[in-house]
mmCIF file of C-alpha atoms in Angstrom:
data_model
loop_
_atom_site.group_PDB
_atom_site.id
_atom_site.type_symbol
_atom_site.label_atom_id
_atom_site.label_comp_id
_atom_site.label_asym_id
_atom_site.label_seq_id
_atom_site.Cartn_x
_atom_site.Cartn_y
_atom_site.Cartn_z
ATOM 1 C CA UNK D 1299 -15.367 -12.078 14.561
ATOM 2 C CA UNK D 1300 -17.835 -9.627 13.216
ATOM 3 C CA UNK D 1301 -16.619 -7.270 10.226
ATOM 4 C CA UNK D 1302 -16.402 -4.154 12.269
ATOM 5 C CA UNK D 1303 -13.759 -5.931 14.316
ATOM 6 C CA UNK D 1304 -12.102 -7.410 11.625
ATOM 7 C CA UNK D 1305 -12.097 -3.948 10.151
ATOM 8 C CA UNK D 1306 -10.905 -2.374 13.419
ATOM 9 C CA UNK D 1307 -8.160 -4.828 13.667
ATOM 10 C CA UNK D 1308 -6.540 -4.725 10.377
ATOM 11 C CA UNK D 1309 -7.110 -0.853 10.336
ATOM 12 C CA UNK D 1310 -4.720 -1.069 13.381
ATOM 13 C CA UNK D 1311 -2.283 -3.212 11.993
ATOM 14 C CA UNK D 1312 -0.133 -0.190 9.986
ATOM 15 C CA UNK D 1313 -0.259 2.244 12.768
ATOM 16 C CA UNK D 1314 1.029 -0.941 15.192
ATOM 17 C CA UNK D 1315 3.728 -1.536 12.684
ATOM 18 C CA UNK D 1316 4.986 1.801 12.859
ATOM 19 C CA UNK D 1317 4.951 2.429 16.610
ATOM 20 C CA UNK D 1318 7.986 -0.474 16.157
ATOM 21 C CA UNK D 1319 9.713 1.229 13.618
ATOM 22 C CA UNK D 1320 9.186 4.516 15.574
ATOM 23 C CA UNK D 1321 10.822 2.756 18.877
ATOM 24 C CA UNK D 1322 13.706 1.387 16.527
ATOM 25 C CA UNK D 1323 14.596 5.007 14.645
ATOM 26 C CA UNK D 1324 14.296 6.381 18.437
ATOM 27 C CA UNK D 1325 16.897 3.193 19.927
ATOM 28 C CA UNK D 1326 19.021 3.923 16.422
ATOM 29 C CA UNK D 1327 19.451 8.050 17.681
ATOM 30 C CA UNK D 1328 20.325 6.746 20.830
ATOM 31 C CA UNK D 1329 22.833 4.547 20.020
ATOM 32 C CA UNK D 1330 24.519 6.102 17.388
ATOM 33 C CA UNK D 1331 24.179 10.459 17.810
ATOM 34 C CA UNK D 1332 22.803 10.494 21.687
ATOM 35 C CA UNK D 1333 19.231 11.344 23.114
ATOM 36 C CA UNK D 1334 18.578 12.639 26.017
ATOM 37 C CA UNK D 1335 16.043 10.993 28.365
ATOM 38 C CA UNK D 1336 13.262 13.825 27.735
ATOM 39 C CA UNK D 1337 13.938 14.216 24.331
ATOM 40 C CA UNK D 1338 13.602 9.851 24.245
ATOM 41 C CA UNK D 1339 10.460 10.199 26.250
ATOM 42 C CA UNK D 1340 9.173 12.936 23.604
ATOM 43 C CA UNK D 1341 9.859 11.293 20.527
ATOM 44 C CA UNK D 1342 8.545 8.140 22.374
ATOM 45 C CA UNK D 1343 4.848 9.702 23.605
ATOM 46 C CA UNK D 1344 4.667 11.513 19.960
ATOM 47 C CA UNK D 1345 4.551 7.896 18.548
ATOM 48 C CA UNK D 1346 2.029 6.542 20.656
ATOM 49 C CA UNK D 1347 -0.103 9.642 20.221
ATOM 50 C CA UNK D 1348 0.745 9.793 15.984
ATOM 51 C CA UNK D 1349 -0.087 5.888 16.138
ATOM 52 C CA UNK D 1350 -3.395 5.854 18.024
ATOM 53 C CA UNK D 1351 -4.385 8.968 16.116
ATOM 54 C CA UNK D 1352 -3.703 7.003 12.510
ATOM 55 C CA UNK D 1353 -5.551 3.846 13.912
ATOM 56 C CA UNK D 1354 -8.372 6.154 15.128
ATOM 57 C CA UNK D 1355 -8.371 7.641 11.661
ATOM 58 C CA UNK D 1356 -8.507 4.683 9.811
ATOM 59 C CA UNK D 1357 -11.493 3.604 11.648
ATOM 60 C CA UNK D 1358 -13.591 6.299 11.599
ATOM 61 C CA UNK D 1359 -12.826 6.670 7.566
ATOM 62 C CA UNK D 1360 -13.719 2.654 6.909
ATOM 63 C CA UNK D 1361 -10.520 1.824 5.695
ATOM 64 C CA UNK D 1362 -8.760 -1.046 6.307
ATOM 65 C CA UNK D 1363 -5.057 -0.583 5.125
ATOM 66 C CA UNK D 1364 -2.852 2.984 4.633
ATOM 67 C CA UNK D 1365 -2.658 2.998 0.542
ATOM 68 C CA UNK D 1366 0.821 4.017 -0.563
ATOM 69 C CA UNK D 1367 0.231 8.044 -0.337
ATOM 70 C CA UNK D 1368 -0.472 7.442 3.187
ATOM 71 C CA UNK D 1369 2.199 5.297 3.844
ATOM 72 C CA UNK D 1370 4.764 8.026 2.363
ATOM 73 C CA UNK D 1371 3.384 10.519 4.924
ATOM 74 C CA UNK D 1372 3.668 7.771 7.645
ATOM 75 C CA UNK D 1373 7.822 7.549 6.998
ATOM 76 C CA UNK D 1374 7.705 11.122 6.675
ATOM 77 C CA UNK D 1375 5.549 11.353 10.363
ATOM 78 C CA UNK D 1376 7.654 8.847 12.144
ATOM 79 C CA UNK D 1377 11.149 10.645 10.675
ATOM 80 C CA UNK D 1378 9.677 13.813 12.687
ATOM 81 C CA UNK D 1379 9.063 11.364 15.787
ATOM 82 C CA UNK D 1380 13.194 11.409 15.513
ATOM 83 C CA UNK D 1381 13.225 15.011 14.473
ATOM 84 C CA UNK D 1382 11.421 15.624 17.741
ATOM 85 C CA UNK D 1383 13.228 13.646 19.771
ATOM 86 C CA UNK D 1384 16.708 15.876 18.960
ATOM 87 C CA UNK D 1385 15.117 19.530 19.397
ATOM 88 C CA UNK D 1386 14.272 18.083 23.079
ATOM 89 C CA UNK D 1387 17.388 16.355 23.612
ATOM 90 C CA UNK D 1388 19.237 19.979 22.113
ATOM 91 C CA UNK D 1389 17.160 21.877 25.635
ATOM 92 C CA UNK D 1390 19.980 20.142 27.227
ATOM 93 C CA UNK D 1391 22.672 19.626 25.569
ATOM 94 C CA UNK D 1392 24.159 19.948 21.800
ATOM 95 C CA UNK D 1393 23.106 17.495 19.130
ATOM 96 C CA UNK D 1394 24.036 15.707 16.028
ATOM 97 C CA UNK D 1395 22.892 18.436 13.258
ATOM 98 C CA UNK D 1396 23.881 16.445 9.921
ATOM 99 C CA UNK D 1397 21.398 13.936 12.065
ATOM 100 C CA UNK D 1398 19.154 16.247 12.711
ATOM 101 C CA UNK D 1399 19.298 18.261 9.353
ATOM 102 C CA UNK D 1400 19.089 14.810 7.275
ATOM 103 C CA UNK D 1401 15.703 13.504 8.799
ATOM 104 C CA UNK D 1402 14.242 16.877 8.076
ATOM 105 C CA UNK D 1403 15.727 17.234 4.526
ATOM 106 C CA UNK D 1404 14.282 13.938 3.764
ATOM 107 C CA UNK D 1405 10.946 14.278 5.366
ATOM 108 C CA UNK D 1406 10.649 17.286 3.352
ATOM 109 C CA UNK D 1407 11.757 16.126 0.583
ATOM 110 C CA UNK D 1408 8.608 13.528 0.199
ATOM 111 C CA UNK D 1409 6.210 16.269 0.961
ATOM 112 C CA UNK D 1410 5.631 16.571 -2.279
ATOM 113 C CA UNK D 1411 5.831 12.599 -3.075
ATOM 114 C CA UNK D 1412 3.068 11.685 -1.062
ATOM 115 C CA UNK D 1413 0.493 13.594 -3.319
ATOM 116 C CA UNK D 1414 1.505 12.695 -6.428
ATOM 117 C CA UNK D 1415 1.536 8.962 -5.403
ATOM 118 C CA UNK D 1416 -1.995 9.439 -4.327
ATOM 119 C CA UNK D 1417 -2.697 11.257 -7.618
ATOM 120 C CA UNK D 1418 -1.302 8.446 -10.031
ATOM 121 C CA UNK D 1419 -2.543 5.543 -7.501
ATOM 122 C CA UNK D 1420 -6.595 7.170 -7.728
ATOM 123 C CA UNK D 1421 -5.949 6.852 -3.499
ATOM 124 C CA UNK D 1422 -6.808 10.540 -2.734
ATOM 125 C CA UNK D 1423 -8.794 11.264 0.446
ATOM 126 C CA UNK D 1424 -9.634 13.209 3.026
ATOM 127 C CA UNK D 1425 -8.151 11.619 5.899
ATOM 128 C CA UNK D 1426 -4.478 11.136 3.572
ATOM 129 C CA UNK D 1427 -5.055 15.283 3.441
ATOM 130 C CA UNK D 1428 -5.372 15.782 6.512
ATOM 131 C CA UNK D 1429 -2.704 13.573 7.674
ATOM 132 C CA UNK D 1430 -0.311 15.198 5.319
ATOM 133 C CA UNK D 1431 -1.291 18.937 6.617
ATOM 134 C CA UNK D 1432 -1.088 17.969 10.179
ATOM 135 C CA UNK D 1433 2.369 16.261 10.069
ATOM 136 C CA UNK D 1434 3.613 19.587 7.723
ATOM 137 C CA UNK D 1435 2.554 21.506 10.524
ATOM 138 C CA UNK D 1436 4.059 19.970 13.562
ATOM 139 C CA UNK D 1437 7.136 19.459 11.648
ATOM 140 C CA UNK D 1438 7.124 23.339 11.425
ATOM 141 C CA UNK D 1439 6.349 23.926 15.171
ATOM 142 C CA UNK D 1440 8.800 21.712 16.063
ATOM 143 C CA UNK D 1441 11.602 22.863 13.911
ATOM 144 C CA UNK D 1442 10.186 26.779 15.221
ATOM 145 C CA UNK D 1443 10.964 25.637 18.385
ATOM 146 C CA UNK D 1444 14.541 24.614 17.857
ATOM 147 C CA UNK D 1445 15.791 27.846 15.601
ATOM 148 C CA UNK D 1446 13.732 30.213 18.707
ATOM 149 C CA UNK D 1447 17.361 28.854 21.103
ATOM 150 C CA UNK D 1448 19.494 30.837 18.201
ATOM 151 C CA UNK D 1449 17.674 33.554 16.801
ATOM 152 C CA UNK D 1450 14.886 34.454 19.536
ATOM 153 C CA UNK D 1451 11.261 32.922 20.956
ATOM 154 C CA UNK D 1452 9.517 34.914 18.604
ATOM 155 C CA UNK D 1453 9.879 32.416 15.946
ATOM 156 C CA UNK D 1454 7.872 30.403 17.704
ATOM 157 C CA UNK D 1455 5.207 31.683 15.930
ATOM 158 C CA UNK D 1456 5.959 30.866 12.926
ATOM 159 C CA UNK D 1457 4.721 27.403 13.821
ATOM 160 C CA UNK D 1458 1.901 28.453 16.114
ATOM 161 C CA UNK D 1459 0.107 30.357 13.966
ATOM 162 C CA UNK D 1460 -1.794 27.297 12.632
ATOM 163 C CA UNK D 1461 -2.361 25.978 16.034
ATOM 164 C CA UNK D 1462 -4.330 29.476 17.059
ATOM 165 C CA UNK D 1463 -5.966 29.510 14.111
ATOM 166 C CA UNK D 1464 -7.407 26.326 14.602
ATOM 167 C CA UNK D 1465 -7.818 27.237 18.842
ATOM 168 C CA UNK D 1466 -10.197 30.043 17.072
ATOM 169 C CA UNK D 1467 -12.173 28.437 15.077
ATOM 170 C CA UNK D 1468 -13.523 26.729 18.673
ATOM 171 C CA UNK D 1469 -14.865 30.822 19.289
ATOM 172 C CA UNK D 1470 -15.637 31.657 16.138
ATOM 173 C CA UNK D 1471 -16.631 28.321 14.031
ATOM 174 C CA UNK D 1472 -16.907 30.708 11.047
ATOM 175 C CA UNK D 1473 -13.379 30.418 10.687
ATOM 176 C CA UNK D 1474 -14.045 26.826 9.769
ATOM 177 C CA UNK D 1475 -15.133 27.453 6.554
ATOM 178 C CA UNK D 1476 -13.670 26.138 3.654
ATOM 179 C CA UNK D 1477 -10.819 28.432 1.337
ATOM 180 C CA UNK D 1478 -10.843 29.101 -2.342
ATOM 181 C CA UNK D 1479 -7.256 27.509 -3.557
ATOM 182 C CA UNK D 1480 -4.665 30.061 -3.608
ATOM 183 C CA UNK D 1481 -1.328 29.635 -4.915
ATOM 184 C CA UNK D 1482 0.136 31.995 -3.156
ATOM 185 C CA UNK D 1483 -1.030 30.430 0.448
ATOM 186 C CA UNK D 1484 0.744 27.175 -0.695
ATOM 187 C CA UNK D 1485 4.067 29.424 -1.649
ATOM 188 C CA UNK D 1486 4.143 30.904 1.989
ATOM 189 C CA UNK D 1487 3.278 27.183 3.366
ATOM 190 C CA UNK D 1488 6.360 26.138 1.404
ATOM 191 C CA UNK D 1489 8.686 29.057 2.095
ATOM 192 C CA UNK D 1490 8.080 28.192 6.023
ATOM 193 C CA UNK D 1491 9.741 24.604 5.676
ATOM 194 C CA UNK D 1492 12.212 25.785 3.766
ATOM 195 C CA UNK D 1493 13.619 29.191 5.623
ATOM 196 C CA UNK D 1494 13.617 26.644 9.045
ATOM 197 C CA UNK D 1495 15.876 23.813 7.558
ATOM 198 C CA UNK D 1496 18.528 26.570 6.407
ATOM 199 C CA UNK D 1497 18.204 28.289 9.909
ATOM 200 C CA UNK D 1498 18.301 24.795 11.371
ATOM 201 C CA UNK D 1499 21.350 23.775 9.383
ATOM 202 C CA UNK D 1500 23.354 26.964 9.516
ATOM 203 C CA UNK D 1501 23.973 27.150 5.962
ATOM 204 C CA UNK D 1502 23.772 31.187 5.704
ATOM 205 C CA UNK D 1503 25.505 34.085 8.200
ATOM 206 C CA UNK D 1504 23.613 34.896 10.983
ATOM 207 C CA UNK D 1505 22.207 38.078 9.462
ATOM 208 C CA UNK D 1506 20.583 36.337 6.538
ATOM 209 C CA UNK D 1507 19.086 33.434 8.278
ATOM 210 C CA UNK D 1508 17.249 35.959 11.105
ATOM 211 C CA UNK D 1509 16.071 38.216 8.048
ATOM 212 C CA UNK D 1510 14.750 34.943 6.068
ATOM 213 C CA UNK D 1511 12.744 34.026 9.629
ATOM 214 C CA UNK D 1512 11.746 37.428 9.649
ATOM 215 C CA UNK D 1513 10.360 37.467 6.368
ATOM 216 C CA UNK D 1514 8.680 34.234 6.619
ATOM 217 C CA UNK D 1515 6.738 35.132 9.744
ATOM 218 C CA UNK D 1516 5.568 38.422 8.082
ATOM 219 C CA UNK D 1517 4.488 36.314 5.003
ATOM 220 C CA UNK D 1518 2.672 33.924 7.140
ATOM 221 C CA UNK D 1519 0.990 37.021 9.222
ATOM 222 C CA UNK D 1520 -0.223 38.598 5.941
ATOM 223 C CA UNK D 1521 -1.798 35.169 4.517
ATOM 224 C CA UNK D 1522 -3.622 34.343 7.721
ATOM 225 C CA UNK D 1523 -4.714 37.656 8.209
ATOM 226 C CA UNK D 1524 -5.815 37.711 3.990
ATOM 227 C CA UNK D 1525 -7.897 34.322 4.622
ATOM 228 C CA UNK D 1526 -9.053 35.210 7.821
ATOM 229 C CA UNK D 1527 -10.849 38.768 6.720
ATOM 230 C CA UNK D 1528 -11.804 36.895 3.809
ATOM 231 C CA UNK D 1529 -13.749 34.112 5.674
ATOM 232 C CA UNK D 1530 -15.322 37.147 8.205
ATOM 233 C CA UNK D 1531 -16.796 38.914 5.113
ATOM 234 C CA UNK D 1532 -18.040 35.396 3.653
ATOM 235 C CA UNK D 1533 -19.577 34.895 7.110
ATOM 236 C CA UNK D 1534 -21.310 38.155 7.163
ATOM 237 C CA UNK D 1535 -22.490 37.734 3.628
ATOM 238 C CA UNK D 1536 -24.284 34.540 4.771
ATOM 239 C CA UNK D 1537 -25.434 36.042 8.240
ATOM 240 C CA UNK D 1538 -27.283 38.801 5.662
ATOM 241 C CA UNK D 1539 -28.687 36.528 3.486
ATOM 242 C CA UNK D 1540 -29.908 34.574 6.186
ATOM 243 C CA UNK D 1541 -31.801 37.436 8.003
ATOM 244 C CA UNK D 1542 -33.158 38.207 4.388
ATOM 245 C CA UNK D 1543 -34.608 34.798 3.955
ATOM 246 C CA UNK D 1544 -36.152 34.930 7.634
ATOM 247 C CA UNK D 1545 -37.527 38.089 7.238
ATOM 248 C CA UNK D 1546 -41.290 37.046 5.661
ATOM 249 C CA UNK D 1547 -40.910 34.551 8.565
ATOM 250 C CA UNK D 1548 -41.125 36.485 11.635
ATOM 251 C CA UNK D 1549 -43.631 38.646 10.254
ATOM 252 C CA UNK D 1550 -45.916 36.419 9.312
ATOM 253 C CA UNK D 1551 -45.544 34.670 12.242
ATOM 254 C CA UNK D 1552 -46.103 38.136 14.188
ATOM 255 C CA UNK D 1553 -49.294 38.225 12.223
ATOM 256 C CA UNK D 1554 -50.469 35.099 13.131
ATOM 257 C CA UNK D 1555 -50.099 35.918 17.139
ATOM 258 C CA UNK D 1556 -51.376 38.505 17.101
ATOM 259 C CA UNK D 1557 -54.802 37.850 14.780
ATOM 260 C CA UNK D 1558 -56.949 36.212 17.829
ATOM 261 C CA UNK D 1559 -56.618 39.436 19.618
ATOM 262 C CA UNK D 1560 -57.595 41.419 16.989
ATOM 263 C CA UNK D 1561 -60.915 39.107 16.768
ATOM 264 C CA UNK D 1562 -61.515 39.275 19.728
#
């Protein structure tokens, strides 16, 4: 066996591991709180796909094993497999909220954890970062999704603003570019999560809750909107500079073509 293959295989082995444990949480909500068949099926396909995605991951980033950061975000990932699983089952029919409220409490709950374990371990990378930001974000699409039956579609976007963000960046790779660290885009990232779970769990009247979603999708307008005019007037600095440094280019090389003519 040649060490690409042995690195493929053992790279596999997590992401394997937790397609079981995803089946079992999936077989526990069954049992014990009810799926439906399409919200079964959902959580079901979202752990092959968050599976093959990890494996793929691993591969492509040479490592051979998650590291315990990554394997914090895993539980957290495969407790939104089950978190899934409910807002399609609720299409249908009512489900169990202190079920569904307690797998999103607690995969919140080790947002945090899974960066300071990477921190104190020295296991901070890129792929753990983006596995983190991608699982935050589902877990806010899908939770978007559910609170939309109660208070209105138009939360919906709360959650799919980072999915047409990232649609745009296909147009306009500009938007691609990397961010200066703000504190106040990872307060509005935060506030998201947390405005969701207490519309999810119907902790606060009616009023409150739709005037918390409210606020939190004007928060999230205003910091996409701040970082996106910000990355258009980096992106026209650079387009500037870059016609300044080809400048003494083209005419030069306007001066070369057209020389023989001039000799002759």
């Amino acid at each position: 066996m040649t060490s690409s293959t042995q690195t493929a295989t053992s790279s596999s082995r997590g992401p394997a591991l937790g397609l079981v444990v995803q089946a079992v949480l999936l077989i526990a909500l069954g049992a014990s709180v009810g799926l439906s068949t399409g919200g079964f099926v959902a959580g079901a396909a979202y752990g092959v796909m968050l599976c093959a995605l990890l494996a793929l991951g691993l591969r492509r980033a040479g490592l051979t094993r998650l590291g315990p950061a990554n394997l914090v975000t895993f539980a957290r990932a495969l407790m939104v497999g089950g978190v899934t699983a409910l807002v399609v089952t609720s299409f249908t029919r009512p489900v169990h909220m202190a079920a569904l409220v307690t797998l999103v409490g607690v995969a919140l709950a080790l947002d945090g954890v899974d960066g300071q374990v990477a921190r104190r371990t020295g296991n901070t990378t890129a792929l753990g970062a983006r596995f983190d930001m991608e699982i935050d974000a589902f877990l806010i699409l899908v939770l978007s999704v559910f609170v939309g039956g109660n208070f209105g579609w138009w939360t919906v976007a709360i959650g799919a603003f980072r999915y047409v963000f990232v649609a745009a960046s296909w147009v306009a790779p500009w938007l691609t570019a990397p961010l200066s660290p703000k504190f106040s885009r990872k307060t509005v990232a935060a506030t998201q999560g947390v405005v969701l779970v207490v519309a999810t769990a119907h902790i606060l009247p009616y009023a409150v809750a739709f005037a918390g979603l409210a606020v939190a999708l004007i928060s999230l307008t205003w910091s996409f909107g701040r970082d996106t005019a910000w990355l258009w007037r980096t992106e026209q600095l650079r387009r500037a500079a870059a016609a300044r440094t080809d400048l003494p280019i083209v005419r030069h090389r306007r001066r070369v073509l057209h020389t023989p003519a001039a000799v002759g």
